[in-house]
Coordinates of C-alpha atoms in Angstrom, one line a residue:
X1 CA 0.0 0.0 0.0
X2 CA 1.2 3.6 -0.5
X3 CA 2.7 5.6 2.3
X4 CA 4.3 9.0 2.8
X5 CA 7.7 9.3 4.4
X6 CA 8.5 12.9 5.2
X7 CA 12.0 14.3 5.2
X8 CA 13.2 17.9 5.7
X9 CA 11.9 20.0 2.8
X10 CA 10.2 17.3 0.8
X11 CA 7.5 14.6 0.8
X12 CA 8.3 11.3 -0.8
X13 CA 5.6 8.8 -1.8
X14 CA 6.8 5.2 -1.2
X15 CA 5.1 2.0 -2.0
X16 CA 5.1 -0.8 0.6
X17 CA 3.8 -4.1 -0.6
X18 CA 1.5 -6.0 1.8
X19 CA 2.1 -9.7 2.3
X20 CA -1.0 -10.5 0.3
X21 CA 0.3 -8.8 -2.8
X22 CA 3.7 -10.5 -2.9
X23 CA 4.3 -12.2 -6.3
X24 CA 6.6 -14.7 -7.7
X25 CA 8.3 -13.5 -10.9
X26 CA 9.1 -16.0 -13.7
X27 CA 12.7 -16.7 -14.4
X28 CA 14.2 -15.3 -17.6
X29 CA 17.4 -15.9 -19.5
X30 CA 20.6 -15.0 -17.5
X31 CA 21.1 -11.3 -17.3
X32 CA 17.7 -10.4 -18.5
X33 CA 15.4 -8.3 -16.2
X34 CA 13.3 -10.3 -13.7
X35 CA 10.2 -8.3 -14.8
X36 CA 9.3 -7.1 -18.3
X37 CA 7.1 -4.4 -17.0
X38 CA 9.6 -1.6 -17.7
X39 CA 10.4 -2.7 -21.2
X40 CA 7.7 -0.2 -22.3
X41 CA 7.1 3.5 -23.1
X42 CA 6.1 6.2 -20.7
X43 CA 2.9 7.0 -22.5
X44 CA 1.4 3.6 -21.8
X45 CA 1.1 4.7 -18.2
X46 CA -0.1 8.2 -19.1
X47 CA -3.1 6.7 -21.0
X48 CA -4.0 4.2 -18.3
X49 CA -3.6 6.9 -15.6
X50 CA -6.0 9.2 -17.4
X51 CA -8.4 6.3 -18.3
X52 CA -8.7 5.5 -14.6
X53 CA -9.8 9.1 -14.0
X54 CA -12.4 9.0 -16.9
X55 CA -13.7 5.6 -15.8
X56 CA -12.9 4.0 -19.1
X57 CA -9.8 2.0 -18.1
X58 CA -11.8 -1.2 -17.6
X59 CA -13.8 -1.2 -20.7
X60 CA -13.5 -4.4 -22.6
X61 CA -11.2 -3.8 -25.6
X62 CA -9.7 -5.5 -28.6
X63 CA -6.2 -4.6 -29.8
X64 CA -4.7 -5.8 -33.0
X65 CA -1.0 -6.1 -34.1
X66 CA -0.5 -5.9 -37.9
X67 CA 1.5 -4.4 -40.7
X68 CA 0.0 -2.0 -43.2
X69 CA 2.6 -3.0 -45.7
X70 CA 5.6 -5.3 -46.1
X71 CA 9.1 -3.8 -46.3
X72 CA 9.7 -2.3 -49.7
X73 CA 9.9 -5.0 -52.4
X74 CA 9.4 -8.0 -50.0
X75 CA 6.9 -10.6 -51.1
X76 CA 6.0 -12.1 -47.8
X77 CA 6.9 -11.9 -44.1
X78 CA 7.5 -14.6 -41.5
X79 CA 6.0 -14.7 -38.0
X80 CA 8.4 -15.2 -35.1
X81 CA 8.6 -14.2 -31.5
X82 CA 5.3 -15.7 -30.4
X83 CA 6.8 -17.9 -27.7
X84 CA 8.9 -15.0 -26.4
X85 CA 5.9 -12.8 -26.3
X86 CA 3.9 -15.3 -24.2
X87 CA 6.8 -15.5 -21.7
X88 CA 7.1 -11.7 -21.7
X89 CA 3.4 -11.2 -20.9
X90 CA 3.6 -13.6 -18.0
X91 CA 6.6 -11.8 -16.7
X92 CA 4.9 -8.4 -17.0
X93 CA 4.5 -7.7 -13.3
X94 CA 5.3 -4.8 -11.0
X95 CA 7.5 -5.3 -7.9
X96 CA 8.0 -2.8 -5.2
X97 CA 11.2 -1.3 -6.6
X98 CA 9.5 -0.7 -10.0
X99 CA 6.5 0.9 -8.5
X100 CA 8.6 3.3 -6.4
X101 CA 10.6 4.3 -9.5
X102 CA 7.4 5.2 -11.3
X103 CA 5.9 7.0 -8.3
X104 CA 9.0 9.0 -7.6
X105 CA 9.1 10.3 -11.2
X106 CA 5.4 11.0 -11.3
X107 CA 4.8 8.5 -14.1
X108 CA 2.0 7.0 -12.0
X109 CA 0.0 8.1 -9.0
X110 CA -0.9 6.1 -6.0
X111 CA -4.3 4.9 -7.4
X112 CA -2.5 3.5 -10.5
X113 CA 0.2 2.0 -8.3
X114 CA -2.4 0.2 -6.3
X115 CA -3.8 -1.4 -9.4
X116 CA -0.4 -2.2 -10.9
X117 CA 0.7 -3.9 -7.7
X118 CA -1.9 -6.7 -8.5
X119 CA -1.4 -6.6 -12.3
X120 CA -1.5 -9.8 -14.2
X121 CA -2.9 -10.1 -17.7
X122 CA -6.1 -12.0 -17.5
X123 CA -7.4 -11.6 -21.0
X124 CA -7.4 -13.7 -24.2
X125 CA -4.8 -13.6 -27.0
X126 CA -5.2 -15.0 -30.5
X127 CA -2.6 -14.9 -33.2
X128 CA -0.7 -16.4 -36.2
X129 CA 1.5 -19.3 -34.9
X130 CA 5.2 -19.1 -35.3
X131 CA 6.6 -20.0 -38.7
X132 CA 3.5 -18.9 -40.5
X133 CA 3.8 -16.3 -43.3
X134 CA 1.9 -13.0 -43.3
X135 CA 0.9 -10.2 -45.6
X136 CA -0.3 -6.6 -45.4
X137 CA -3.3 -6.4 -43.1
X138 CA -2.8 -9.9 -41.6
X139 CA -4.0 -9.8 -38.0
X140 CA -0.9 -11.3 -36.5
X141 CA -2.0 -10.8 -32.9
X142 CA -5.4 -10.0 -31.3
X143 CA -5.3 -9.1 -27.6
X144 CA -8.6 -8.9 -25.8
X145 CA -9.0 -7.7 -22.2
X146 CA -9.7 -4.4 -20.4
X147 CA -8.2 -1.3 -22.0
X148 CA -5.8 -0.9 -19.1
X149 CA -4.3 -4.4 -19.1
X150 CA -4.0 -4.7 -22.9
X151 CA -2.8 -1.1 -23.5
X152 CA 0.2 -1.6 -21.3
X153 CA 1.5 -4.5 -23.4
X154 CA 1.8 -2.4 -26.6
X155 CA 5.4 -1.5 -26.6
X156 CA 6.6 -4.9 -25.3
X157 CA 4.8 -6.8 -28.0
X158 CA 5.8 -4.5 -30.8
X159 CA 9.5 -4.7 -29.8
X160 CA 9.4 -8.5 -29.8
X161 CA 7.4 -8.9 -33.0
X162 CA 9.1 -6.1 -35.0
X163 CA 12.5 -7.5 -34.4
X164 CA 11.9 -11.3 -34.4
X165 CA 9.8 -11.2 -37.5
X166 CA 12.3 -9.0 -39.4
X167 CA 15.1 -11.6 -38.7
X168 CA 12.9 -14.5 -39.5
X169 CA 11.7 -12.9 -42.8
X170 CA 15.3 -12.3 -43.8
X171 CA 16.3 -15.8 -42.7
X172 CA 13.6 -17.4 -44.8
X173 CA 14.8 -15.7 -48.0
X174 CA 18.3 -16.9 -47.2
X175 CA 17.3 -20.5 -46.5
X176 CA 15.1 -20.5 -49.7
X177 CA 18.2 -19.5 -51.7
X178 CA 20.4 -22.0 -49.9
X179 CA 18.1 -24.9 -50.7
X180 CA 19.4 -28.1 -49.0
X181 CA 22.7 -26.5 -48.0
X182 CA 22.7 -25.5 -44.3
X183 CA 22.8 -21.9 -43.1
X184 CA 24.6 -21.1 -39.8
X185 CA 23.6 -18.0 -37.7
X186 CA 26.7 -16.1 -36.8
X187 CA 25.5 -12.6 -36.0
X188 CA 26.0 -12.3 -32.2
X189 CA 28.7 -9.7 -32.5
X190 CA 26.7 -7.5 -34.8
X191 CA 23.8 -6.8 -32.4
X192 CA 23.2 -6.4 -28.7
X193 CA 23.7 -9.4 -26.5
X194 CA 19.9 -10.0 -25.9
X195 CA 18.9 -9.4 -29.5
X196 CA 21.6 -11.9 -30.5
X197 CA 19.7 -14.7 -28.7
X198 CA 16.4 -13.6 -30.1
X199 CA 17.9 -13.5 -33.6
X200 CA 19.2 -17.0 -33.3
X201 CA 15.8 -18.3 -32.3
X202 CA 14.0 -16.5 -35.2
X203 CA 16.6 -17.7 -37.7
X204 CA 16.2 -21.3 -36.5
X205 CA 12.4 -21.1 -37.0
X206 CA 13.0 -19.9 -40.6
X207 CA 15.3 -22.8 -41.4
X208 CA 18.8 -22.0 -40.2
X209 CA 20.5 -25.2 -39.1
X210 CA 22.5 -23.9 -36.1
X211 CA 23.9 -20.9 -34.3
X212 CA 27.2 -19.7 -32.9
X213 CA 25.4 -18.3 -29.9
X214 CA 25.7 -20.5 -26.8
X215 CA 22.9 -18.8 -24.8
X216 CA 20.5 -19.5 -27.7
X217 CA 21.7 -23.1 -27.5
X218 CA 21.2 -23.3 -23.8
X219 CA 17.9 -21.5 -23.5
X220 CA 16.2 -22.7 -26.7
X221 CA 18.0 -26.0 -27.5
X222 CA 19.2 -24.7 -30.9
X223 CA 22.3 -26.7 -32.2
X224 CA 25.5 -24.7 -31.8
X225 CA 28.6 -24.7 -33.8
X226 CA 31.9 -22.8 -34.1
X227 CA 35.2 -22.9 -35.9
X228 CA 38.1 -20.5 -35.2
X229 CA 39.1 -17.0 -35.9
X230 CA 42.2 -15.7 -37.7
X231 CA 43.6 -14.7 -34.3
X232 CA 44.0 -18.4 -33.4
X233 CA 46.2 -18.9 -36.4
X234 CA 48.1 -15.7 -35.8
X235 CA 48.7 -16.8 -32.2
X236 CA 50.9 -19.7 -33.3
X237 CA 54.3 -19.5 -34.8
X238 CA 53.0 -21.1 -38.0
X239 CA 49.7 -22.1 -39.6
X240 CA 50.7 -25.7 -39.4
X241 CA 51.1 -25.5 -35.6
X242 CA 47.7 -23.8 -35.3
X243 CA 46.0 -26.6 -37.4
X244 CA 47.8 -29.3 -35.4
X245 CA 46.5 -27.9 -32.2
X246 CA 42.9 -27.6 -33.5
X247 CA 42.9 -31.1 -35.0
X248 CA 44.4 -32.6 -31.8
X249 CA 41.7 -30.9 -29.7
X250 CA 38.6 -31.2 -31.9
X251 CA 39.4 -34.2 -34.1
X252 CA 39.7 -34.5 -37.9
X253 CA 36.0 -33.6 -38.4
X254 CA 36.7 -30.0 -37.4
X255 CA 36.5 -27.0 -39.7
X256 CA 39.8 -25.1 -40.5
X257 CA 39.9 -21.4 -41.5
X258 CA 42.2 -21.4 -44.5
X259 CA 42.5 -17.8 -45.7
X260 CA 44.7 -16.2 -43.0
X261 CA 47.8 -16.4 -45.3
X262 CA 47.8 -18.5 -48.5
X263 CA 44.7 -20.5 -49.2
X264 CA 46.2 -23.3 -51.3
X265 CA 49.0 -23.9 -48.9
X266 CA 46.6 -23.9 -46.0
X267 CA 44.3 -26.5 -47.7
X268 CA 47.3 -28.7 -48.5
X269 CA 48.5 -28.5 -44.9
X270 CA 45.0 -29.3 -43.5
X271 CA 44.5 -32.3 -45.7
X272 CA 48.0 -33.6 -45.0
X273 CA 47.6 -33.3 -41.2
X274 CA 44.2 -34.9 -41.2
X275 CA 45.3 -37.6 -43.6
X276 CA 42.6 -36.6 -46.1
X277 CA 39.8 -36.8 -43.6
X278 CA 39.4 -33.1 -42.8
X279 CA 35.7 -32.3 -42.0
X280 CA 35.6 -28.9 -43.6
X281 CA 37.4 -25.7 -44.5
X282 CA 36.1 -22.2 -44.2
X283 CA 36.6 -19.3 -46.7
X284 CA 36.0 -15.8 -45.2
X285 CA 37.2 -13.4 -47.8
X286 CA 37.7 -12.7 -51.5
X287 CA 35.7 -13.9 -54.5
X288 CA 34.0 -16.8 -52.8
X289 CA 32.6 -18.4 -55.9
X290 CA 36.0 -18.5 -57.6
X291 CA 37.8 -19.6 -54.5
X292 CA 35.3 -22.4 -53.7
X293 CA 35.7 -23.8 -57.2
X294 CA 39.5 -23.7 -56.9
X295 CA 39.5 -25.2 -53.4
X296 CA 37.0 -28.0 -54.4
X297 CA 39.3 -29.0 -57.3
X298 CA 42.3 -29.0 -55.0
X299 CA 40.6 -31.0 -52.3
X300 CA 39.5 -33.6 -54.8
X301 CA 42.9 -33.8 -56.3
X302 CA 44.3 -34.5 -52.8
X303 CA 41.8 -37.2 -52.2
X304 CA 39.8 -35.2 -49.7
X305 CA 36.5 -35.6 -51.6
X306 CA 34.4 -35.6 -48.5
X307 CA 35.8 -32.4 -47.1
X308 CA 33.2 -29.7 -47.1
X309 CA 33.5 -26.0 -48.0
X310 CA 31.8 -23.4 -45.8
X311 CA 31.7 -19.8 -46.8
X312 CA 31.2 -16.7 -44.7
X313 CA 32.0 -12.9 -45.2
X314 CA 29.0 -10.6 -45.0
X315 CA 26.6 -12.9 -46.9
X316 CA 23.0 -12.0 -47.6
X317 CA 20.2 -13.8 -49.6
X318 CA 21.4 -12.2 -52.9
X319 CA 25.0 -13.5 -52.4
X320 CA 23.7 -16.9 -51.4
X321 CA 21.7 -17.0 -54.5
X322 CA 24.7 -16.1 -56.6
X323 CA 26.7 -18.9 -55.0
X324 CA 24.1 -21.7 -55.8
X325 CA 26.2 -22.9 -58.7
X326 CA 29.4 -22.9 -56.7
X327 CA 30.7 -26.0 -55.0
X328 CA 29.7 -24.7 -51.5
X329 CA 28.4 -26.9 -48.8
X330 CA 27.2 -24.3 -46.2
X331 CA 26.8 -20.6 -45.4
X332 CA 27.6 -18.7 -42.3
X333 CA 25.5 -15.5 -42.1
X334 CA 25.9 -12.7 -39.5
X335 CA 25.4 -8.9 -40.0
X336 CA 22.7 -9.1 -42.8
X337 CA 20.7 -11.6 -40.9
X338 CA 20.5 -9.9 -37.5
X339 CA 19.7 -6.6 -39.1
X340 CA 16.8 -7.9 -41.2
X341 CA 18.9 -7.8 -44.5
X342 CA 17.9 -4.2 -45.2
X343 CA 14.6 -4.3 -43.3
X344 CA 15.5 -4.1 -39.6
X345 CA 11.8 -3.7 -38.5
X346 CA 8.5 -4.9 -40.0
X347 CA 6.6 -1.7 -39.3
X348 CA 4.0 -3.4 -37.1
X349 CA 1.5 -1.3 -35.2
X350 CA -0.8 -2.2 -32.3
X351 CA -4.2 -0.5 -32.6
X352 CA -7.4 -0.5 -30.7
X353 CA -10.0 -1.9 -33.1
X354 CA -13.0 -2.4 -30.8
X355 CA -14.1 -1.3 -27.3
X356 CA -17.1 -1.6 -25.1
X357 CA -19.5 1.3 -24.6
X358 CA -19.0 1.2 -20.8
X359 CA -17.2 -0.8 -18.1
X360 CA -20.2 -3.1 -17.7
X361 CA -19.4 -6.7 -18.3
X362 CA -22.1 -7.1 -21.0
X363 CA -21.6 -3.7 -22.6
X364 CA -21.8 -3.6 -26.4
X365 CA -18.5 -3.9 -28.3
X366 CA -18.1 -1.2 -30.9
X367 CA -15.6 -1.2 -33.8
X368 CA -13.2 1.8 -33.7
X369 CA -10.7 3.0 -36.2
X370 CA -8.3 5.9 -37.0
X371 CA -8.6 7.8 -40.2
X372 CA -5.2 9.6 -40.2
X373 CA -3.7 10.0 -43.7
X374 CA -1.4 7.1 -44.4
X375 CA -2.1 5.5 -41.0
X376 CA -5.6 4.1 -41.5
X377 CA -6.8 1.2 -39.3
X378 CA -9.8 -1.0 -39.8
X379 CA -12.3 -1.3 -36.9
X380 CA -13.7 -4.6 -35.7
X381 CA -12.3 -7.9 -34.6
X382 CA -10.6 -9.8 -37.4
X383 CA -10.6 -13.5 -38.5
X384 CA -8.2 -14.8 -41.1
X385 CA -7.7 -17.8 -43.4
X386 CA -5.4 -18.7 -46.3
X387 CA -7.3 -19.5 -49.5
X388 CA -5.9 -22.5 -51.1
X389 CA -6.4 -23.3 -54.8
X390 CA -7.1 -26.7 -56.4
X391 CA -3.3 -27.2 -57.0
X392 CA -2.5 -26.8 -53.3
X393 CA -1.0 -23.4 -53.8
X394 CA -2.1 -20.4 -51.7
X395 CA -4.1 -17.9 -53.6
X396 CA -5.1 -15.2 -51.1
X397 CA -5.0 -13.9 -47.5
X398 CA -8.7 -13.5 -46.6
X399 CA -9.5 -11.4 -43.5
X400 CA -13.1 -11.2 -42.2
X401 CA -14.1 -8.1 -40.2
X402 CA -16.5 -9.1 -37.4
X403 CA -17.2 -12.5 -38.9
X404 CA -15.0 -15.4 -39.9
X405 CA -14.7 -15.9 -43.7
X406 CA -16.3 -18.9 -45.2
X407 CA -14.0 -21.9 -45.8
X408 CA -14.6 -23.4 -49.2
X409 CA -13.2 -26.8 -48.0
X410 CA -9.5 -26.7 -48.3
X411 CA -8.8 -23.2 -46.9
X412 CA -6.5 -22.9 -43.9
X413 CA -7.6 -21.0 -40.8
X414 CA -4.7 -18.8 -39.5
X415 CA -5.5 -17.7 -36.1
X416 CA -5.0 -19.9 -33.1
X417 CA -5.6 -19.2 -29.4
X418 CA -2.4 -18.4 -27.6
X419 CA -3.7 -17.3 -24.2
X420 CA -7.0 -18.0 -22.4
X421 CA -7.9 -15.8 -19.4
X422 CA -4.2 -15.0 -19.0
X423 CA -3.0 -18.6 -19.2
X424 CA -0.7 -19.5 -22.1
X425 CA -2.0 -22.3 -24.2
X426 CA -0.1 -21.7 -27.4
X427 CA 3.4 -22.8 -26.5
X428 CA 5.0 -25.3 -28.8
X429 CA 8.5 -26.7 -29.6
X430 CA 10.6 -24.7 -32.1
X431 CA 10.7 -27.8 -34.3
X432 CA 6.9 -27.4 -34.8
X433 CA 7.4 -23.8 -35.9
X434 CA 10.3 -24.8 -38.3
X435 CA 8.0 -27.4 -39.9
X436 CA 5.1 -25.0 -40.1
X437 CA 7.3 -22.5 -41.9
X438 CA 8.6 -25.1 -44.3
X439 CA 5.1 -26.0 -45.3
X440 CA 3.7 -22.4 -45.4
X441 CA 6.5 -21.2 -47.6
X442 CA 6.2 -24.2 -49.9
X443 CA 2.5 -23.5 -50.6
X444 CA 3.2 -19.9 -51.7
X445 CA 3.3 -19.1 -55.4
X446 CA 6.7 -19.7 -56.9
X447 CA 7.0 -15.9 -57.5
X448 CA 7.2 -15.5 -53.7
X449 CA 10.8 -16.8 -53.8
X450 CA 12.1 -14.2 -56.3
X451 CA 14.7 -12.0 -54.8
X452 CA 13.9 -9.1 -57.0
X453 CA 11.6 -6.4 -55.6
X454 CA 8.0 -7.1 -56.2
X455 CA 4.4 -7.0 -54.8
X456 CA 3.2 -9.2 -52.0
X457 CA 2.9 -12.8 -53.2
X458 CA -0.7 -13.0 -52.1
X459 CA -3.4 -10.3 -52.2
X460 CA -5.2 -9.5 -48.9
X461 CA -8.9 -9.7 -49.4
X462 CA -11.1 -7.9 -46.7
X463 CA -14.7 -9.1 -46.2
X464 CA -17.4 -7.3 -44.2
X465 CA -19.7 -9.0 -41.7
X466 CA -22.0 -10.1 -44.4
X467 CA -19.2 -11.8 -46.3
X468 CA -19.0 -9.2 -49.0
X469 CA -15.9 -7.5 -50.3
X470 CA -14.8 -4.5 -48.3
X471 CA -12.4 -1.7 -49.2
X472 CA -8.8 -2.6 -48.4
X473 CA -6.7 0.4 -47.4
X474 CA -3.6 -1.7 -47.2
X475 CA -3.6 -2.6 -50.9
X476 CA -2.2 -0.6 -53.8
X477 CA -0.8 2.9 -53.7
X478 CA -2.5 4.0 -50.5
X479 CA -0.5 1.3 -48.6
X480 CA 2.7 2.4 -50.1

């Protein structure tokens, strides 16, 4: 409960939690905050504080997370971050220290502090499952609860979805171009330490085979891998000594970095020391296609026909596509991946689309929308399905406003319930998300996998409550 402790010249409001309000916070990855409640913007509390005064804070409300458009030239996006979002919602709680910080800076008042001290999201959440693809206007996440409890989650959910989906969307384009050749996530040193873990998770959902990030391996069970840096070779008096040490420690199946000095000499040394049984070599500079061809020919001439070639060096989906004809066995990708390959955010927004006429439990739910130029939203709760043609290919994203679109028999509903009355029910293994993405991408039109700039691979069709076509503000020039 709130109390006032007076000191000379000032009055300080302090919050003292009663024994009945003590909570147990969920554990999070090492180093991450124990509560996610402060991973938000000041204005969330401004709105809730004022809504409490106007007696509108507890009106039943429906918020929707969506994108008005895809990043320029992209043909589809990939959903990731769902599992992280569920964990973050559960950890969105206010401890005594947090409440005092907010009170002392007048971000909240004592009435709001009292309500926040018991905060626990108790609403329902529906959304696209991880690994699914999305298009402009797709209702990726629908959050239903009181205005106050759902409003506070805006910034947290947007920060997770905007980043994770950006990485997964880039990763999907890369794995599509790589085909059966594995992609390795190696971007930890190109982003902040927590984003690196999230990026590894998102990339794995979109088909990457492994990561260099050990925390991602520990926390999410993603396979980890690692070779050596040029510094390891430079540490030794000769390249041969460095290779001997690595082979003795890790065995002949290890991967040797061969471009510190002379590539041909390094390959010959590695093959000789491993007696032709070297696992792989890594190329990290120069003309990778030309070098891969030369090294493959050299390896084969030395009898190391099973030694693989891994290439790194600021790769992106376009360079991976250009290397498809080269004798390359795997790709290590870093900077481009963790920065979304030119699209570091998805441009998602979180908008109120329906709200009750009063705080009464059975009050009528009214659709609401904003009409700002270039920032239009569509009022009403949404339902979505993927229209599938007779050939098994996806033909359209169909979004019903207020009523679920009719399924013609082989269409695929897209929204699943993720939380029921505040309880997560949508958690699943990452392997399920990986497989879902493989299938969702495979059913898209072949044009979706073109790396050139283009329109979304599927049109988004909006239907009104009667099932008739509705105007779509996210299509054509207006969405651009």
